[in-house]
Short mmCIF file of C-alpha atoms in Angstrom, two decimals:
data_model
loop_
_atom_site.label_atom_id
_atom_site.label_comp_id
_atom_site.label_asym_id
_atom_site.label_seq_id
_atom_site.Cartn_x
_atom_site.Cartn_y
_atom_site.Cartn_z
CA MET E 2 -98.40 8.68 -74.75
CA ARG E 3 -95.54 9.40 -77.16
CA THR E 4 -93.09 7.95 -74.64
CA LEU E 5 -95.25 4.85 -74.27
CA ARG E 6 -95.43 4.39 -78.05
CA SER E 7 -91.66 4.75 -78.33
CA ALA E 8 -91.17 2.18 -75.58
CA LEU E 9 -93.54 -0.21 -77.27
CA LEU E 10 -91.78 0.30 -80.62
CA VAL E 11 -88.38 -0.41 -79.10
CA SER E 12 -89.78 -3.45 -77.31
CA THR E 13 -91.32 -4.74 -80.54
CA VAL E 14 -88.13 -4.24 -82.56
CA LEU E 15 -86.06 -5.97 -79.88
CA GLY E 16 -88.54 -8.82 -79.81
CA LEU E 17 -88.45 -9.22 -83.57
CA THR E 18 -84.66 -9.15 -83.51
CA ALA E 19 -84.56 -11.81 -80.84
CA CYS E 20 -86.94 -14.04 -82.81
CA ALA E 21 -85.37 -13.46 -86.23
CA PRO E 22 -84.01 -16.62 -87.88
CA ASP E 23 -80.29 -17.11 -88.12
CA PRO E 24 -78.85 -15.80 -91.38
CA PRO E 25 -78.05 -18.50 -93.95
CA ALA E 26 -74.60 -20.06 -93.66
CA THR E 27 -72.02 -18.73 -96.08
CA ASN E 28 -68.40 -19.53 -96.80
CA ALA E 29 -65.49 -17.06 -96.92
CA ALA E 30 -66.45 -16.13 -100.48
CA GLY E 31 -70.01 -15.27 -99.37
CA ASP E 32 -71.67 -18.19 -101.16
CA PRO E 33 -74.77 -19.63 -99.41
CA LEU E 34 -74.84 -23.21 -98.16
CA VAL E 35 -76.92 -25.50 -100.39
CA SER E 36 -77.22 -28.81 -98.53
CA THR E 37 -78.19 -31.20 -101.28
CA PHE E 38 -78.13 -34.65 -102.81
CA SER E 39 -78.16 -35.02 -106.56
CA ILE E 40 -77.44 -37.31 -109.49
CA VAL E 41 -76.06 -36.16 -112.84
CA ALA E 42 -76.20 -38.57 -115.76
CA VAL E 43 -76.04 -39.10 -119.52
CA ASP E 44 -77.45 -41.78 -121.81
CA THR E 45 -75.07 -41.87 -124.76
CA THR E 46 -77.45 -44.17 -126.67
CA THR E 47 -80.40 -41.75 -126.67
CA GLY E 48 -78.47 -38.50 -126.25
CA GLU E 49 -80.40 -37.59 -123.09
CA MET E 50 -78.61 -35.97 -120.17
CA GLY E 51 -79.80 -34.37 -116.99
CA VAL E 52 -79.84 -33.75 -113.26
CA ALA E 53 -82.16 -34.74 -110.42
CA VAL E 54 -81.76 -32.92 -107.10
CA GLN E 55 -83.40 -32.42 -103.70
CA SER E 56 -82.32 -29.87 -101.11
CA LYS E 57 -83.07 -28.26 -97.76
CA PHE E 58 -82.90 -24.96 -99.61
CA PRO E 59 -85.67 -23.10 -101.50
CA ASN E 60 -85.83 -23.06 -105.31
CA VAL E 61 -83.00 -25.51 -105.91
CA ARG E 62 -83.81 -25.49 -109.66
CA GLY E 63 -82.37 -21.99 -110.00
CA ILE E 64 -79.03 -22.96 -108.48
CA VAL E 65 -77.94 -26.60 -108.65
CA PRO E 66 -78.94 -28.25 -111.97
CA TRP E 67 -77.45 -27.18 -115.30
CA ALA E 68 -77.69 -28.98 -118.64
CA GLU E 69 -77.16 -28.23 -122.31
CA ALA E 70 -78.26 -30.66 -125.00
CA GLY E 71 -75.36 -32.25 -126.84
CA VAL E 72 -72.89 -30.73 -124.38
CA GLY E 73 -73.17 -31.85 -120.75
CA ALA E 74 -74.83 -31.55 -117.37
CA VAL E 75 -73.68 -30.17 -114.02
CA ALA E 76 -74.84 -30.14 -110.39
CA THR E 77 -73.17 -27.45 -108.25
CA GLN E 78 -73.88 -27.54 -104.51
CA SER E 79 -72.47 -27.06 -100.99
CA PHE E 80 -71.85 -23.29 -101.00
CA ALA E 81 -72.88 -23.51 -104.64
CA ARG E 82 -70.87 -21.53 -107.17
CA LEU E 83 -72.90 -20.87 -110.31
CA ASP E 84 -69.77 -20.66 -112.46
CA TYR E 85 -69.47 -24.42 -112.12
CA GLY E 86 -72.66 -24.57 -114.15
CA ARG E 87 -72.11 -21.64 -116.51
CA LYS E 88 -68.41 -22.10 -117.18
CA GLY E 89 -68.58 -25.87 -116.88
CA LEU E 90 -71.01 -26.05 -119.79
CA ALA E 91 -69.03 -23.47 -121.75
CA LEU E 92 -65.83 -25.49 -121.35
CA MET E 93 -67.51 -28.71 -122.44
CA ARG E 94 -69.11 -26.88 -125.36
CA LEU E 95 -65.60 -25.92 -126.47
CA GLY E 96 -64.46 -29.54 -126.32
CA ALA E 97 -63.26 -30.14 -122.77
CA THR E 98 -64.22 -33.45 -121.19
CA ALA E 99 -66.06 -33.41 -117.88
CA PRO E 100 -62.83 -34.18 -115.93
CA GLU E 101 -60.91 -31.49 -117.83
CA ALA E 102 -63.64 -28.91 -117.21
CA LEU E 103 -63.76 -29.77 -113.51
CA ALA E 104 -59.98 -29.42 -113.14
CA ILE E 105 -60.12 -25.93 -114.65
CA LEU E 106 -63.06 -24.87 -112.49
CA ILE E 107 -61.41 -26.03 -109.28
CA ARG E 108 -58.20 -24.25 -110.21
CA GLU E 109 -60.07 -20.97 -110.74
CA ASP E 110 -62.22 -21.28 -107.59
CA PRO E 111 -61.19 -19.11 -104.59
CA ALA E 112 -62.79 -21.60 -102.17
CA PRO E 113 -62.82 -25.08 -103.77
CA GLU E 114 -62.74 -26.94 -100.46
CA THR E 115 -66.26 -25.72 -99.67
CA ARG E 116 -67.77 -26.98 -102.93
CA GLN E 117 -69.41 -30.12 -104.18
CA VAL E 118 -69.99 -30.68 -107.89
CA GLY E 119 -70.76 -33.43 -110.38
CA LEU E 120 -70.39 -33.23 -114.16
CA VAL E 121 -71.02 -35.43 -117.19
CA ASP E 122 -70.32 -34.68 -120.84
CA ALA E 123 -72.13 -35.83 -123.97
CA HIS E 124 -69.53 -38.53 -124.58
CA GLY E 125 -70.26 -40.23 -121.26
CA ASN E 126 -67.35 -38.96 -119.20
CA ALA E 127 -68.18 -38.18 -115.55
CA ALA E 128 -66.34 -36.38 -112.76
CA SER E 129 -67.11 -35.50 -109.15
CA TRP E 130 -65.53 -33.31 -106.49
CA THR E 131 -66.31 -32.87 -102.80
CA GLY E 132 -64.23 -30.32 -100.90
CA ALA E 133 -62.82 -31.21 -97.50
CA GLU E 134 -64.77 -28.35 -95.88
CA ALA E 135 -68.20 -29.54 -97.08
CA PHE E 136 -70.36 -30.53 -94.11
CA GLU E 137 -70.70 -34.19 -93.05
CA TRP E 138 -71.87 -36.56 -94.30
CA ARG E 139 -70.46 -35.62 -97.66
CA GLY E 140 -69.21 -37.58 -100.63
CA GLY E 141 -70.42 -39.44 -103.68
CA LEU E 142 -70.19 -42.35 -106.09
CA VAL E 143 -69.16 -42.22 -109.73
CA GLY E 144 -70.16 -44.83 -112.31
CA GLN E 145 -67.40 -46.79 -113.98
CA ALA E 146 -67.07 -48.35 -117.44
CA ASP E 147 -67.25 -51.89 -116.03
CA GLY E 148 -70.58 -51.22 -114.30
CA SER E 149 -69.11 -50.70 -110.85
CA THR E 150 -68.94 -47.45 -108.88
CA ARG E 151 -66.04 -45.58 -107.33
CA ALA E 152 -66.29 -43.64 -104.09
CA ALA E 153 -65.73 -39.89 -104.33
CA GLY E 154 -64.46 -38.84 -100.91
CA PRO E 155 -63.49 -35.34 -99.77
CA GLY E 156 -60.53 -33.64 -101.40
CA VAL E 157 -60.18 -35.94 -104.41
CA VAL E 158 -61.48 -35.60 -107.99
CA VAL E 159 -63.00 -38.92 -109.05
CA THR E 160 -63.75 -39.71 -112.68
CA GLY E 161 -65.77 -42.38 -114.43
CA ARG E 162 -68.54 -43.04 -116.92
CA GLY E 163 -72.23 -42.37 -117.20
CA PHE E 164 -73.23 -40.76 -113.91
CA THR E 165 -72.16 -39.28 -110.63
CA ALA E 166 -74.22 -39.15 -107.42
CA GLN E 167 -73.24 -36.83 -104.57
CA GLY E 168 -74.55 -35.16 -101.43
CA ASN E 169 -73.65 -33.11 -98.39
CA ILE E 170 -75.18 -32.78 -94.90
CA LEU E 171 -76.66 -36.24 -95.42
CA VAL E 172 -77.87 -38.65 -92.79
CA SER E 173 -75.29 -41.13 -94.12
CA GLN E 174 -73.61 -42.45 -97.24
CA ALA E 175 -76.62 -44.74 -97.72
CA THR E 176 -78.25 -41.92 -99.68
CA VAL E 177 -75.70 -41.87 -102.50
CA GLU E 178 -75.43 -45.65 -102.43
CA ALA E 179 -79.19 -45.96 -102.94
CA MET E 180 -79.13 -43.41 -105.75
CA ALA E 181 -76.33 -45.17 -107.61
CA ARG E 182 -77.81 -48.64 -107.11
CA THR E 183 -81.31 -47.59 -108.18
CA PHE E 184 -80.11 -45.62 -111.20
CA GLU E 185 -78.22 -48.63 -112.55
CA ALA E 186 -81.08 -51.04 -111.84
CA THR E 187 -83.85 -48.91 -113.40
CA SER E 188 -84.75 -49.15 -117.07
CA GLY E 189 -86.56 -46.70 -119.31
CA ALA E 190 -85.97 -43.07 -120.23
CA LEU E 191 -83.27 -41.11 -118.44
CA GLY E 192 -85.91 -39.05 -116.61
CA ASP E 193 -87.44 -42.25 -115.21
CA ARG E 194 -84.05 -43.43 -113.97
CA LEU E 195 -83.05 -40.09 -112.46
CA LEU E 196 -86.34 -39.70 -110.61
CA ALA E 197 -86.22 -43.27 -109.30
CA ALA E 198 -82.67 -42.69 -108.06
CA LEU E 199 -83.61 -39.44 -106.31
CA LEU E 200 -86.62 -41.02 -104.61
CA ALA E 201 -84.43 -43.89 -103.44
CA GLY E 202 -81.90 -41.44 -102.04
CA GLY E 203 -84.60 -39.70 -100.06
CA ALA E 204 -85.96 -42.99 -98.74
CA ALA E 205 -82.45 -43.99 -97.63
CA GLY E 206 -82.11 -40.91 -95.41
CA GLY E 207 -81.44 -37.92 -97.60
CA ASP E 208 -80.58 -34.53 -96.15
CA LYS E 209 -80.28 -34.71 -92.36
CA ARG E 210 -81.98 -31.28 -92.09
CA GLY E 211 -85.07 -32.40 -94.01
CA GLU E 212 -86.72 -31.53 -97.33
CA GLN E 213 -87.66 -28.25 -98.97
CA SER E 214 -87.26 -28.16 -102.75
CA ALA E 215 -86.49 -30.46 -105.67
CA ALA E 216 -85.92 -30.35 -109.41
CA LEU E 217 -85.54 -32.59 -112.44
CA LEU E 218 -83.97 -31.38 -115.68
CA VAL E 219 -83.47 -33.58 -118.77
CA VAL E 220 -82.39 -32.36 -122.21
CA LYS E 221 -81.92 -33.81 -125.69
CA PRO E 222 -81.46 -31.93 -128.98
CA GLY E 223 -84.87 -30.99 -130.38
CA ALA E 224 -86.77 -33.62 -128.36
CA GLY E 225 -88.95 -31.31 -126.27
CA TYR E 226 -92.12 -29.35 -126.95
CA ASP E 227 -92.06 -27.73 -130.41
CA GLY E 228 -88.41 -28.71 -130.90
CA ASP E 229 -87.14 -27.35 -127.59
CA ASP E 230 -84.21 -29.25 -126.05
CA ARG E 231 -85.86 -29.66 -122.64
CA ILE E 232 -87.70 -32.95 -122.30
CA VAL E 233 -88.28 -32.44 -118.57
CA ASP E 234 -87.90 -29.21 -116.61
CA ILE E 235 -89.72 -29.51 -113.29
CA SER E 236 -89.17 -27.41 -110.20
CA VAL E 237 -90.68 -27.69 -106.72
CA TYR E 238 -89.85 -24.30 -105.19
CA ASP E 239 -90.87 -24.92 -101.56
CA HIS E 240 -92.89 -27.87 -100.30
CA PRO E 241 -93.19 -30.04 -97.15
CA THR E 242 -92.70 -33.18 -99.28
CA PRO E 243 -90.89 -32.04 -102.44
CA LEU E 244 -89.91 -35.53 -103.59
CA ALA E 245 -93.52 -36.72 -103.60
CA GLU E 246 -94.54 -33.53 -105.37
CA LEU E 247 -91.76 -33.97 -107.94
CA GLU E 248 -93.02 -37.48 -108.66
CA ARG E 249 -96.58 -36.17 -109.14
CA LEU E 250 -95.40 -33.42 -111.49
CA TYR E 251 -93.30 -35.88 -113.48
CA THR E 252 -96.47 -37.88 -114.18
CA LEU E 253 -98.12 -34.70 -115.47
CA ASN E 254 -95.07 -33.90 -117.58
CA ASP E 255 -95.33 -37.33 -119.17
CA LEU E 256 -99.01 -36.75 -119.97
CA TYR E 257 -98.68 -33.26 -121.42
CA PHE E 258 -95.17 -33.13 -122.86
CA THR E 259 -94.47 -36.56 -124.35
CA ASP E 260 -95.85 -38.38 -127.37
CA SER E 261 -98.22 -41.30 -127.07
CA ASP E 262 -96.83 -44.79 -126.70
CA PRO E 263 -98.38 -46.91 -129.51
CA ALA E 264 -99.03 -49.63 -126.93
CA ASP E 265 -101.34 -47.22 -125.06
CA LEU E 266 -103.65 -46.53 -128.02
CA VAL E 267 -107.12 -48.07 -127.66
CA PRO E 268 -110.04 -48.10 -130.15
CA VAL E 269 -112.77 -45.55 -129.58
CA THR E 270 -115.74 -47.90 -129.17
CA SER E 271 -119.36 -46.78 -129.21
CA ALA E 272 -119.40 -46.96 -125.41
CA ILE E 273 -116.33 -44.73 -125.12
CA ALA E 274 -117.75 -42.33 -127.72
CA ARG E 275 -121.03 -42.09 -125.80
CA GLU E 276 -119.17 -41.49 -122.54
CA LEU E 277 -117.16 -38.69 -124.12
CA GLN E 278 -120.26 -37.12 -125.65
CA GLU E 279 -121.92 -37.07 -122.23
CA ILE E 280 -118.86 -35.42 -120.69
CA TRP E 281 -118.74 -32.86 -123.50
CA THR E 282 -122.46 -32.09 -123.07
CA THR E 283 -122.12 -31.53 -119.32
CA ARG E 284 -119.13 -29.29 -119.88
CA GLY E 285 -120.87 -27.28 -122.61
CA PHE E 286 -118.55 -28.50 -125.34
CA TYR E 287 -121.17 -30.41 -127.34
CA ASP E 288 -124.93 -30.07 -127.91
CA GLY E 289 -125.64 -33.11 -130.06
CA PRO E 290 -127.03 -36.53 -129.18
CA ALA E 291 -125.04 -38.96 -127.02
CA ASP E 292 -125.45 -41.69 -129.64
CA GLY E 293 -121.94 -43.16 -129.61
CA VAL E 294 -121.49 -42.65 -133.34
CA VAL E 295 -117.82 -42.43 -134.32
CA ASP E 296 -117.72 -40.42 -137.53
CA ALA E 297 -115.76 -37.50 -139.00
CA GLU E 298 -117.69 -35.01 -136.87
CA PHE E 299 -116.90 -36.93 -133.70
CA GLN E 300 -113.23 -37.16 -134.71
CA GLN E 301 -113.04 -33.39 -135.21
CA ILE E 302 -114.72 -32.67 -131.87
CA LEU E 303 -112.34 -35.05 -130.11
CA THR E 304 -109.36 -33.40 -131.80
CA ASP E 305 -110.55 -29.95 -130.76
CA TYR E 306 -111.33 -31.10 -127.22
CA MET E 307 -107.86 -32.59 -126.78
CA GLY E 308 -106.36 -29.29 -127.86
CA TRP E 309 -108.65 -27.45 -125.43
CA GLU E 310 -107.44 -29.71 -122.59
CA ASN E 311 -103.73 -29.34 -123.56
CA TYR E 312 -103.05 -32.88 -124.73
CA ASP E 313 -101.26 -31.29 -127.68
CA LEU E 314 -98.60 -33.96 -128.22
CA ARG E 315 -101.18 -36.75 -128.18
CA ILE E 316 -103.50 -35.29 -130.85
CA ASP E 317 -101.78 -36.63 -133.97
CA GLU E 318 -102.81 -40.20 -133.23
CA VAL E 319 -106.45 -39.04 -133.30
CA SER E 320 -106.44 -36.49 -136.11
CA SER E 321 -104.38 -38.63 -138.52
CA VAL E 322 -106.84 -41.55 -138.59
CA ASP E 323 -108.53 -41.90 -142.01
CA LEU E 324 -112.06 -42.98 -141.18
CA ALA E 325 -113.11 -42.83 -144.82
CA ALA E 326 -110.49 -45.47 -145.62
CA GLY E 327 -111.86 -47.75 -142.96
CA GLU E 328 -109.30 -46.99 -140.25
CA THR E 329 -110.38 -47.21 -136.60
CA LEU E 330 -110.32 -44.09 -134.46
CA VAL E 331 -108.04 -44.49 -131.44
CA ILE E 332 -107.32 -42.55 -128.26
CA ASP E 333 -104.43 -42.71 -125.81
CA ARG E 334 -105.37 -44.71 -122.71
CA GLU E 335 -103.61 -42.17 -120.44
CA VAL E 336 -105.51 -39.29 -122.04
CA LEU E 337 -108.83 -41.09 -121.68
CA GLU E 338 -108.15 -41.84 -118.00
CA ASP E 339 -107.23 -38.22 -117.36
CA ILE E 340 -110.37 -36.95 -119.11
CA ARG E 341 -112.42 -39.21 -116.86
CA GLU E 342 -110.61 -38.14 -113.68
CA VAL E 343 -110.86 -34.43 -114.44
CA PHE E 344 -114.59 -34.82 -115.05
CA ALA E 345 -115.27 -37.06 -112.04
CA GLU E 346 -113.39 -34.75 -109.68
CA GLY E 347 -114.92 -31.58 -111.15
CA ARG E 348 -111.53 -30.07 -112.01
CA TYR E 349 -112.91 -27.78 -114.70
CA ARG E 350 -114.87 -24.56 -115.01
#
């Protein structure tokens, strides 16, 4: 019996060894391969800067995107070296431009030909590098001051203004072309433009090995929650469709972590007030009549309810209304729609 067990154990171990996945690819320096497409950009008018990235690699947020408000942003990929992020930001913080920081980083890198990196600084300077040993298709496009783009092929540092889009192990160069074209054609906040560019890159082919993770990071001094610099910090760790999931999460980020747009504020009519009172009653948040009366008590309950449901940054528009002075109570249209959806779908305890 002992001999049989030993034979079975050996057989099992050999079987597991035979079925074990290949170890991740590494370069001579031992850095893992991060097949990725990304766009790094800055809006010098608003002070926003950030990175959008998708990869056939888990948890890309912890590796590729780096950004520091008022300083710069970096994407390090293709046998990613984290010092391109850490030291790149440090160099720009000390006054180096993005091209100057990149030149120093490449010079100090023991294996620069395996890397791919894009940088922007707070002044709008951009720089991109793709090593000759990065896997095909590899390359990028860098924005220029005249609104054009410049190709960033292997083995050459390319500089420019505003943004740099790059990728490796791509289906084709159509991915970076779509990212650059979409970024320049999209209006709105930097996060909107970065996400649109990334989605376009995926639709144009993306990583030839498929999808696994994605991330979007946007910073601006003091513009995030409670004065934090991060406006957007979204990570999709591992997902069959990370770009679609990133888009869904970006919508949630807009709802919970941005202020109300004045154009989205609508009056709280008696019908809306009655609807909210009925929702509150069903959820055990209110035990009064569903009479549609909009008074100080209703305003306080609505304020508390919005805090309960985490619409923190959209409360001021409700709580600051002076009903006694004849002002009309308002609510954000997006908040109202979400309250309705959560209730209709039973997404509450």
